[in-house]
XYZ file of N, CA, C and O in Angstrom:
732
model
N -23.536 -4.140 0.696
C -22.481 -4.983 1.209
C -21.674 -5.561 0.056
O -22.239 -6.144 -0.860
N -20.356 -5.420 0.117
C -19.540 -5.933 -0.983
C -19.423 -7.465 -0.949
O -19.285 -8.060 0.107
N -19.527 -8.038 -2.103
C -19.348 -9.471 -2.224
C -17.871 -9.733 -2.490
O -17.245 -9.052 -3.307
N -17.313 -10.720 -1.813
C -15.927 -11.104 -2.069
C -15.939 -12.036 -3.274
O -16.508 -13.128 -3.230
N -15.336 -11.584 -4.368
C -15.295 -12.386 -5.590
C -14.147 -13.386 -5.561
O -14.288 -14.511 -6.018
N -13.006 -12.934 -5.040
C -11.823 -13.793 -5.002
C -10.958 -13.418 -3.817
O -10.996 -12.281 -3.348
N -10.160 -14.364 -3.387
C -9.110 -14.093 -2.410
C -7.821 -14.539 -3.077
O -7.702 -15.694 -3.506
N -6.891 -13.606 -3.219
C -5.660 -13.873 -3.964
C -4.440 -13.822 -3.063
O -4.336 -12.964 -2.186
N -3.524 -14.717 -3.334
C -2.222 -14.641 -2.687
C -1.465 -13.480 -3.303
O -1.703 -13.102 -4.445
N -0.568 -12.912 -2.545
C 0.303 -11.855 -3.039
C 1.736 -12.396 -3.009
O 1.979 -13.465 -2.436
N 2.693 -11.689 -3.576
C 4.080 -12.153 -3.458
C 4.556 -12.241 -2.003
O 5.511 -12.938 -1.708
N 3.881 -11.534 -1.116
C 4.207 -11.580 0.296
C 3.420 -12.730 0.934
O 2.191 -12.697 0.965
N 4.093 -13.739 1.476
C 3.365 -14.861 2.063
C 2.513 -14.475 3.279
O 1.627 -15.234 3.669
N 2.741 -13.300 3.843
C 1.975 -12.855 5.004
C 0.845 -11.900 4.642
O 0.252 -11.280 5.524
N 0.529 -11.770 3.357
C -0.546 -10.861 2.935
C -1.465 -11.547 1.930
O -1.011 -12.314 1.078
N -2.755 -11.247 2.050
C -3.767 -11.733 1.109
C -4.563 -10.536 0.605
O -4.792 -9.573 1.339
N -5.007 -10.661 -0.642
C -5.786 -9.587 -1.249
C -7.182 -10.108 -1.562
O -7.344 -11.127 -2.215
N -8.170 -9.366 -1.084
C -9.567 -9.677 -1.348
C -10.021 -8.832 -2.536
O -9.845 -7.609 -2.528
N -10.601 -9.467 -3.527
C -11.149 -8.767 -4.685
C -12.663 -8.737 -4.495
O -13.295 -9.789 -4.325
N -13.219 -7.537 -4.512
C -14.643 -7.358 -4.220
C -15.460 -7.170 -5.486
O -14.939 -6.758 -6.525
N -16.747 -7.415 -5.371
C -17.662 -7.234 -6.490
C -18.033 -5.786 -6.745
O -18.468 -5.432 -7.833
N -17.880 -4.950 -5.735
C -18.155 -3.525 -5.896
C -17.078 -2.735 -5.157
O -16.444 -3.230 -4.225
N -16.873 -1.527 -5.585
C -15.809 -0.703 -5.005
C -16.166 -0.209 -3.609
O -17.302 0.175 -3.350
N -15.178 -0.231 -2.732
C -15.324 0.381 -1.404
C -15.066 1.874 -1.488
O -15.652 2.658 -0.765
N -14.125 2.245 -2.327
C -13.786 3.661 -2.513
C -13.710 3.935 -4.012
O -13.493 3.020 -4.796
N -13.877 5.149 -4.381
C -13.778 5.540 -5.786
C -12.383 6.081 -6.054
O -12.180 7.278 -6.212
N -11.409 5.186 -6.063
C -10.028 5.583 -6.340
C -9.268 6.093 -5.137
O -8.100 6.449 -5.251
N -9.901 6.151 -3.983
C -9.254 6.655 -2.781
C -8.512 5.502 -2.103
O -9.089 4.449 -1.850
N -7.232 5.712 -1.818
C -6.396 4.704 -1.178
C -6.373 4.917 0.328
O -6.189 6.038 0.795
N -6.539 3.828 1.059
C -6.458 3.855 2.523
C -5.346 2.898 2.942
O -5.338 1.736 2.539
N -4.413 3.389 3.745
C -3.278 2.577 4.179
C -3.063 2.778 5.671
O -2.872 3.901 6.125
N -3.102 1.661 6.414
C -2.954 1.726 7.868
C -1.935 0.699 8.341
O -1.998 -0.464 7.951
N -1.043 1.144 9.210
C -0.001 0.253 9.719
C -0.245 -0.193 11.151
O 0.498 -1.020 11.672
N -1.290 0.337 11.781
C -1.628 -0.105 13.135
C -3.049 0.343 13.468
O -3.633 1.172 12.768
N -3.563 -0.219 14.544
C -4.950 0.049 14.943
C -5.188 1.513 15.289
O -6.252 2.059 14.991
N -4.218 2.171 15.910
C -4.442 3.564 16.288
C -4.546 4.469 15.060
O -5.320 5.417 15.064
N -3.798 4.170 14.003
C -3.922 4.945 12.759
C -5.310 4.765 12.141
O -5.800 5.650 11.443
N -5.912 3.603 12.384
C -7.181 3.251 11.746
C -8.400 3.538 12.608
O -9.514 3.180 12.232
N -8.232 4.207 13.749
C -9.349 4.345 14.680
C -10.571 5.034 14.087
O -11.688 4.791 14.528
N -10.418 5.868 13.070
C -11.562 6.553 12.461
C -12.071 5.856 11.206
O -12.890 6.403 10.481
N -11.567 4.664 10.940
C -11.968 3.898 9.764
C -12.636 2.610 10.244
O -11.987 1.751 10.836
N -13.927 2.488 9.990
C -14.703 1.363 10.505
C -14.176 0.009 10.011
O -13.993 -0.922 10.798
N -13.915 -0.105 8.716
C -13.432 -1.368 8.171
C -12.053 -1.719 8.721
O -11.831 -2.827 9.219
N -11.131 -0.788 8.642
C -9.769 -1.061 9.116
C -9.756 -1.385 10.604
O -9.055 -2.314 11.038
N -10.544 -0.672 11.393
C -10.616 -0.953 12.833
C -11.126 -2.365 13.092
O -10.605 -3.073 13.957
N -12.151 -2.767 12.347
C -12.692 -4.119 12.523
C -11.648 -5.172 12.162
O -11.528 -6.197 12.848
N -10.879 -4.916 11.120
C -9.842 -5.879 10.729
C -8.702 -5.917 11.742
O -8.193 -6.988 12.076
N -8.301 -4.761 12.258
C -7.240 -4.720 13.263
C -7.669 -5.368 14.581
O -6.824 -5.777 15.371
N -8.964 -5.465 14.819
C -9.422 -6.096 16.066
C -9.234 -7.618 16.028
O -9.374 -8.290 17.037
N -8.893 -8.138 14.865
C -8.646 -9.574 14.706
C -7.172 -9.841 14.998
O -6.288 -9.169 14.455
N -6.916 -10.813 15.852
C -5.536 -11.161 16.209
C -4.698 -11.428 14.961
O -5.186 -12.030 13.997
N -3.459 -10.980 15.016
C -2.428 -11.221 14.001
C -2.448 -10.221 12.841
O -1.522 -10.229 12.032
N -3.472 -9.370 12.713
C -3.507 -8.389 11.625
C -2.555 -7.246 11.969
O -2.654 -6.640 13.037
N -1.624 -6.955 11.053
C -0.641 -5.887 11.298
C -0.697 -4.761 10.266
O -0.043 -3.740 10.432
N -1.475 -4.949 9.176
C -1.546 -3.911 8.157
C -2.830 -4.087 7.364
O -3.220 -5.214 7.057
N -3.469 -2.951 7.038
C -4.676 -2.949 6.207
C -4.472 -1.898 5.123
O -4.096 -0.757 5.405
N -4.712 -2.304 3.879
C -4.525 -1.416 2.729
C -5.683 -1.687 1.775
O -5.944 -2.838 1.426
N -6.403 -0.628 1.387
C -7.468 -0.871 0.425
C -7.700 0.318 -0.489
O -7.429 1.464 -0.153
N -8.176 -0.019 -1.678
C -8.508 0.975 -2.696
C -9.470 0.306 -3.681
O -9.299 -0.866 -4.028
N -10.482 1.035 -4.093
C -11.475 0.550 -5.045
C -12.037 -0.810 -4.630
O -12.657 -0.925 -3.602
N -11.795 -1.842 -5.437
C -12.353 -3.174 -5.191
C -11.349 -4.121 -4.540
O -11.522 -5.342 -4.596
N -10.306 -3.578 -3.944
C -9.257 -4.429 -3.388
C -9.001 -4.106 -1.916
O -8.853 -2.947 -1.551
N -8.933 -5.151 -1.104
C -8.574 -5.014 0.304
C -7.418 -5.977 0.546
O -7.537 -7.176 0.289
N -6.292 -5.446 1.033
C -5.147 -6.287 1.353
C -4.952 -6.273 2.858
O -4.917 -5.219 3.480
N -4.834 -7.470 3.426
C -4.608 -7.618 4.860
C -3.294 -8.368 5.038
O -3.083 -9.416 4.423
N -2.435 -7.817 5.889
C -1.159 -8.449 6.197
C -1.200 -8.934 7.638
O -1.658 -8.220 8.527
N -0.711 -10.141 7.838
C -0.663 -10.716 9.182
C 0.787 -10.788 9.662
O 1.718 -10.582 8.894
N 0.944 -11.105 10.929
C 2.273 -11.145 11.541
C 3.064 -12.420 11.255
O 4.202 -12.564 11.690
N 2.479 -13.347 10.539
C 3.157 -14.599 10.210
C 2.883 -15.720 11.194
O 3.324 -16.845 10.979
N 2.160 -15.436 12.262
C 1.884 -16.447 13.281
C 0.513 -17.103 13.138
O 0.178 -17.999 13.903
N -0.289 -16.655 12.183
C -1.632 -17.209 12.001
C -1.644 -18.180 10.823
O -0.839 -18.067 9.895
N -2.581 -19.099 10.855
C -2.815 -20.012 9.739
C -3.838 -19.320 8.836
O -4.919 -18.928 9.298
N -3.490 -19.150 7.563
C -4.357 -18.377 6.670
C -5.779 -18.937 6.600
O -6.749 -18.175 6.585
N -5.940 -20.233 6.544
C -7.296 -20.794 6.417
C -8.192 -20.365 7.584
O -9.376 -20.087 7.394
N -7.618 -20.272 8.764
C -8.392 -19.837 9.934
C -8.595 -18.322 9.932
O -9.683 -17.824 10.231
N -7.541 -17.587 9.596
C -7.612 -16.122 9.597
C -8.586 -15.609 8.538
O -9.341 -14.665 8.792
N -8.605 -16.237 7.373
C -9.505 -15.797 6.306
C -10.970 -15.875 6.731
O -11.762 -15.000 6.382
N -11.315 -16.888 7.491
C -12.699 -17.007 7.980
C -13.066 -15.854 8.910
O -14.215 -15.456 8.989
N -12.085 -15.313 9.617
C -12.351 -14.181 10.516
C -12.371 -12.853 9.767
O -13.090 -11.928 10.142
N -11.572 -12.756 8.708
C -11.472 -11.499 7.958
C -12.668 -11.272 7.039
O -13.060 -10.126 6.801
N -13.238 -12.331 6.522
C -14.311 -12.195 5.535
C -15.543 -11.431 6.049
O -16.037 -10.533 5.345
N -16.066 -11.716 7.244
C -17.282 -10.999 7.675
C -17.144 -9.470 7.725
O -18.001 -8.769 7.170
N -16.090 -8.900 8.341
C -16.030 -7.437 8.337
C -15.869 -6.842 6.934
O -16.365 -5.749 6.663
N -15.213 -7.581 6.051
C -15.068 -7.082 4.676
C -16.422 -7.116 3.981
O -16.812 -6.152 3.312
N -17.169 -8.200 4.168
C -18.509 -8.293 3.568
C -19.469 -7.250 4.126
O -20.363 -6.792 3.440
N -19.294 -6.891 5.384
C -20.187 -5.933 6.045
C -19.798 -4.470 5.792
O -20.537 -3.562 6.161
N -18.669 -4.254 5.176
C -18.201 -2.883 4.935
C -19.157 -2.148 4.005
O -19.697 -2.725 3.067
N -19.350 -0.879 4.299
C -20.188 -0.068 3.426
C -19.302 0.756 2.500
O -18.243 1.237 2.904
N -19.723 0.898 1.239
C -18.932 1.699 0.306
C -18.733 3.116 0.841
O -19.634 3.693 1.454
N -17.548 3.638 0.637
C -17.203 4.975 1.114
C -17.147 5.927 -0.081
O -16.093 6.405 -0.466
N -18.305 6.189 -0.652
C -18.380 7.027 -1.848
C -17.895 8.452 -1.607
O -17.504 9.139 -2.539
N -17.944 8.884 -0.353
C -17.507 10.233 -0.026
C -16.133 10.247 0.655
O -15.733 11.236 1.244
N -15.416 9.134 0.549
C -14.090 9.041 1.179
C -13.146 10.083 0.590
O -13.163 10.355 -0.603
N -12.351 10.654 1.467
C -11.392 11.664 1.058
C -9.992 11.049 1.135
O -9.634 10.420 2.129
N -9.235 11.234 0.084
C -7.871 10.705 0.013
C -6.995 11.364 1.067
O -7.053 12.574 1.264
N -6.217 10.550 1.761
C -5.169 11.074 2.627
C -4.183 11.757 1.687
O -3.609 11.104 0.814
N -4.028 13.038 1.835
C -3.195 13.797 0.899
C -1.757 13.305 0.842
O -1.054 13.542 -0.117
N -1.344 12.582 1.876
C 0.037 12.115 1.911
C 0.154 10.603 1.743
O 1.172 10.021 2.108
N -0.840 9.966 1.151
C -0.801 8.516 1.028
C 0.299 8.048 0.060
O 0.889 6.999 0.267
N 0.590 8.836 -0.975
C 1.610 8.446 -1.956
C 2.901 9.249 -1.832
O 3.940 8.832 -2.337
N 2.827 10.395 -1.211
C 4.010 11.257 -1.056
C 3.743 12.263 0.063
O 2.617 12.742 0.211
N 4.794 12.567 0.833
C 4.643 13.546 1.905
C 4.358 14.921 1.320
O 4.587 15.170 0.133
N 3.876 15.805 2.148
C 3.629 17.203 1.727
C 4.899 17.806 1.138
O 4.861 18.499 0.127
N 6.015 17.554 1.810
C 7.312 18.074 1.351
C 7.587 17.654 -0.090
O 8.016 18.461 -0.908
N 7.313 16.412 -0.402
C 7.544 15.897 -1.757
C 6.562 16.539 -2.734
O 6.943 16.952 -3.827
N 5.320 16.646 -2.329
C 4.296 17.221 -3.204
C 4.563 18.691 -3.522
O 4.233 19.159 -4.609
N 5.133 19.401 -2.569
C 5.335 20.842 -2.738
C 6.743 21.205 -3.191
O 7.074 22.379 -3.288
N 7.565 20.207 -3.488
C 8.946 20.472 -3.844
C 9.072 21.177 -5.191
O 8.218 21.017 -6.069
N 10.139 21.941 -5.308
C 10.456 22.522 -6.611
C 11.667 21.812 -7.219
O 12.191 22.237 -8.235
N 12.094 20.710 -6.605
C 13.201 19.904 -7.117
C 12.690 19.104 -8.318
O 11.856 18.206 -8.155
N 13.166 19.403 -9.516
C 12.662 18.711 -10.708
C 12.923 17.200 -10.673
O 12.147 16.428 -11.232
N 13.992 16.780 -10.000
C 14.279 15.341 -9.903
C 13.163 14.636 -9.141
O 12.664 13.592 -9.576
N 12.773 15.215 -8.027
C 11.741 14.605 -7.195
C 10.391 14.610 -7.911
O 9.633 13.641 -7.831
N 10.100 15.670 -8.620
C 8.857 15.733 -9.381
C 8.837 14.651 -10.460
O 7.830 13.961 -10.643
N 9.950 14.480 -11.151
C 10.031 13.475 -12.205
C 9.978 12.057 -11.621
O 9.344 11.167 -12.187
N 10.616 11.856 -10.488
C 10.591 10.541 -9.834
C 9.165 10.185 -9.429
O 8.695 9.069 -9.675
N 8.453 11.119 -8.815
C 7.083 10.850 -8.387
C 6.193 10.516 -9.581
O 5.382 9.588 -9.531
N 6.355 11.250 -10.663
C 5.574 10.990 -11.879
C 5.896 9.602 -12.428
O 5.009 8.838 -12.807
N 7.184 9.266 -12.467
C 7.610 7.958 -12.962
C 7.023 6.845 -12.090
O 6.535 5.834 -12.594
N 7.033 7.027 -10.777
C 6.459 6.022 -9.880
C 4.961 5.862 -10.123
O 4.444 4.741 -10.141
N 4.255 6.982 -10.318
C 2.821 6.929 -10.603
C 2.533 6.132 -11.870
O 1.567 5.374 -11.934
N 3.354 6.326 -12.877
C 3.100 5.708 -14.176
C 3.651 4.290 -14.299
O 3.030 3.441 -14.943
N 4.818 4.019 -13.703
C 5.510 2.768 -13.988
C 5.663 1.812 -12.815
O 6.038 0.659 -13.019
N 5.414 2.262 -11.600
C 5.654 1.388 -10.451
C 4.388 1.149 -9.633
O 4.008 0.004 -9.380
N 3.733 2.208 -9.217
C 2.577 2.050 -8.321
C 1.471 1.151 -8.887
O 0.890 0.362 -8.133
N 1.153 1.215 -10.193
C 0.113 0.299 -10.700
C 0.476 -1.179 -10.511
O -0.387 -2.003 -10.226
N 1.744 -1.505 -10.652
C 2.172 -2.900 -10.489
C 2.187 -3.313 -9.020
O 1.858 -4.446 -8.700
N 2.567 -2.398 -8.161
C 2.515 -2.707 -6.725
C 1.075 -2.912 -6.282
O 0.786 -3.803 -5.483
N 0.161 -2.079 -6.793
C -1.257 -2.220 -6.459
C -1.773 -3.587 -6.893
O -2.536 -4.228 -6.174
N -1.335 -4.054 -8.054
C -1.751 -5.371 -8.535
C -1.300 -6.476 -7.588
O -1.914 -7.548 -7.537
N -0.240 -6.223 -6.826
C 0.251 -7.189 -5.841
C -0.256 -6.892 -4.435
O 0.206 -7.490 -3.471
N -1.161 -5.926 -4.303
C -1.778 -5.649 -3.007
C -1.080 -4.595 -2.173
O -1.246 -4.564 -0.964
N -0.310 -3.717 -2.802
C 0.403 -2.717 -2.015
C 0.632 -1.422 -2.748
O 0.087 -1.181 -3.827
N 1.472 -0.597 -2.158
C 1.768 0.713 -2.713
C 3.127 1.194 -2.251
O 3.874 0.476 -1.585
N 3.425 2.440 -2.599
C 4.712 3.036 -2.282
C 4.530 4.519 -2.006
O 3.877 5.223 -2.778
N 5.099 4.973 -0.913
C 5.040 6.380 -0.527
C 6.453 6.947 -0.564
O 7.386 6.328 -0.054
N 6.597 8.122 -1.161
C 7.888 8.816 -1.137
C 7.928 9.685 0.109
O 7.059 10.529 0.321
N 8.945 9.462 0.925
C 9.094 10.238 2.158
C 9.938 11.486 1.951
O 9.759 12.473 2.655
N 10.864 11.439 1.005
C 11.677 12.618 0.742
C 12.989 12.275 0.085
O 13.360 11.107 -0.064
N 13.675 13.320 -0.311
C 14.990 13.206 -0.929
C 15.951 13.959 -0.035
O 15.882 15.168 0.093
N 16.828 13.224 0.613
C 17.806 13.793 1.530
C 19.166 13.726 0.845
O 19.793 12.662 0.817
N 19.572 14.839 0.248
C 20.789 14.824 -0.566
C 20.536 13.963 -1.783
O 19.689 14.276 -2.606
N 21.244 12.852 -1.863
C 21.037 11.914 -2.968
C 20.406 10.602 -2.496
O 20.521 9.587 -3.166
N 19.762 10.642 -1.337
C 19.084 9.450 -0.809
C 17.574 9.647 -0.878
O 17.027 10.483 -0.163
N 16.943 8.872 -1.739
C 15.493 8.909 -1.862
C 14.928 7.918 -0.861
O 15.207 6.719 -0.932
N 14.135 8.420 0.085
C 13.538 7.563 1.100
C 12.107 7.217 0.678
O 11.311 8.115 0.394
N 11.834 5.905 0.624
C 10.510 5.428 0.256
C 9.994 4.500 1.348
O 10.777 3.939 2.120
N 8.676 4.346 1.377
C 8.047 3.462 2.358
C 7.032 2.596 1.625
O 6.126 3.109 0.962
N 7.198 1.279 1.731
C 6.258 0.350 1.122
C 4.999 0.251 1.958
O 5.048 0.274 3.181
N 3.850 0.080 1.274
C 2.551 0.005 1.930
C 1.876 -1.321 1.608
O 2.203 -1.973 0.618
N 0.903 -1.676 2.412
C 0.121 -2.885 2.169
C 0.992 -4.128 2.150
O 1.918 -4.269 2.950
N 0.700 -5.028 1.218
C 1.439 -6.282 1.120
C 2.925 -6.050 0.899
O 3.752 -6.861 1.300
N 3.266 -4.944 0.278
C 4.674 -4.655 -0.022
C 5.475 -4.310 1.235
O 6.695 -4.426 1.242
N 4.794 -3.891 2.297
C 5.469 -3.425 3.504
C 6.363 -4.434 4.172
O 7.416 -4.092 4.690
N 5.962 -5.694 4.182
C 6.780 -6.722 4.832
C 7.214 -7.794 3.838
O 7.650 -8.871 4.241
N 7.124 -7.494 2.563
C 7.452 -8.487 1.538
C 8.958 -8.540 1.302
O 9.585 -7.512 1.049
N 9.538 -9.726 1.351
C 10.977 -9.848 1.089
C 11.359 -9.387 -0.319
O 12.429 -8.823 -0.523
N 10.480 -9.580 -1.293
C 10.757 -9.172 -2.666
C 10.838 -7.652 -2.791
O 11.641 -7.127 -3.557
N 10.011 -6.943 -2.034
C 9.980 -5.479 -2.120
C 11.296 -4.871 -1.680
O 11.785 -3.918 -2.289
N 11.878 -5.413 -0.629
C 13.094 -4.811 -0.093
C 14.343 -5.251 -0.849
O 15.428 -4.773 -0.556
N 14.176 -6.133 -1.813
C 15.333 -6.529 -2.613
C 15.067 -6.227 -4.082
O 15.430 -5.188 -4.589
N 14.389 -7.124 -4.776
C 14.179 -6.988 -6.214
C 13.463 -5.722 -6.636
O 13.913 -5.011 -7.533
N 12.337 -5.429 -5.998
C 11.564 -4.244 -6.379
C 12.347 -2.970 -6.089
O 12.359 -2.049 -6.899
N 13.010 -2.929 -4.953
C 13.793 -1.751 -4.598
C 14.920 -1.531 -5.610
O 15.175 -0.402 -6.029
N 15.543 -2.613 -6.029
C 16.611 -2.523 -7.031
C 16.054 -2.007 -8.357
O 16.668 -1.157 -9.007
N 14.890 -2.503 -8.756
C 14.268 -2.051 -10.008
C 13.915 -0.561 -9.942
O 14.149 0.185 -10.903
N 13.376 -0.126 -8.807
C 13.039 1.290 -8.643
C 14.302 2.136 -8.712
O 14.339 3.162 -9.385
N 15.347 1.687 -8.035
C 16.604 2.445 -8.059
C 17.157 2.531 -9.480
O 17.655 3.586 -9.894
N 17.038 1.462 -10.261
C 17.501 1.498 -11.658
C 16.745 2.542 -12.465
O 17.334 3.274 -13.261
N 15.446 2.635 -12.255
C 14.641 3.637 -12.957
C 15.021 5.048 -12.516
O 15.128 5.952 -13.330
N 15.197 5.211 -11.199
C 15.532 6.521 -10.648
C 16.901 6.985 -11.163
O 17.107 8.166 -11.435
N 17.813 6.058 -11.344
C 19.156 6.407 -11.817
C 19.141 6.950 -13.240
O 20.055 7.646 -13.649
N 18.087 6.683 -13.997
C 17.945 7.292 -15.325
C 17.636 8.780 -15.200
O 17.923 9.557 -16.090
N 17.044 9.161 -14.079
C 16.735 10.565 -13.814
C 17.960 11.252 -13.234
O 18.316 12.348 -13.623
N 18.607 10.588 -12.269
C 19.834 11.108 -11.660
C 20.669 9.918 -11.200
O 20.290 9.228 -10.246
N 21.797 9.661 -11.852
C 22.602 8.477 -11.527
C 23.197 8.481 -10.119
O 23.666 7.452 -9.639
N 23.152 9.615 -9.438
C 23.726 9.715 -8.087
C 22.764 9.303 -6.970
O 23.158 9.124 -5.844
N 21.473 9.153 -7.309
C 20.474 8.888 -6.282
C 20.495 7.419 -5.864
O 20.515 6.520 -6.700
N 20.455 7.215 -4.558
C 20.287 5.879 -3.972
C 18.894 5.831 -3.375
O 18.419 6.814 -2.787
N 18.242 4.693 -3.507
C 16.887 4.528 -2.968
C 16.970 3.638 -1.739
O 17.569 2.568 -1.775
N 16.396 4.111 -0.641
C 16.368 3.338 0.600
C 14.934 3.196 1.082
O 14.145 4.138 0.997
N 14.632 2.013 1.571
C 13.310 1.738 2.120
C 13.354 1.934 3.635
O 14.225 1.403 4.299
N 12.411 2.718 4.140
C 12.324 2.946 5.586
C 10.933 2.614 6.090
O 9.990 2.558 5.357
């Protein structure tokens, strides 16, 4: 059973990140936006069964839970802690192949998209993870790069403004014509 070492605020006022004493997964990222997506995941299902939970994101020793904004954190945290403590490590967990990029993006021969994905892996995703979230590339439609924020970043006001602008600035070094949109 993982021990909760800390509970951290994230830049998103509707998300909290639990730091565990032992890893739940060995580098495997799990991202769920609703209960039906999480039906085969014991931990995520247990968290979604708690009123007000709208997103569950976890990797290694970190679990981020996002609420709908209608709950009081002090009360919600008391409900979230038991299922997190009772979670069993998923040493054999398999990464969702599309957690960071769609199949289309992974299999592309577009050098711009390949370079963008690499840049995001190296310069953006580690920082988003530190704030309790992630970023998935959905595709490049002409010169519009479609991305989707995960975890705490999904409903964070900072992600859809400042972070998106920073990502677009980096992407423009690869191709100045590309616009980045969050969907």
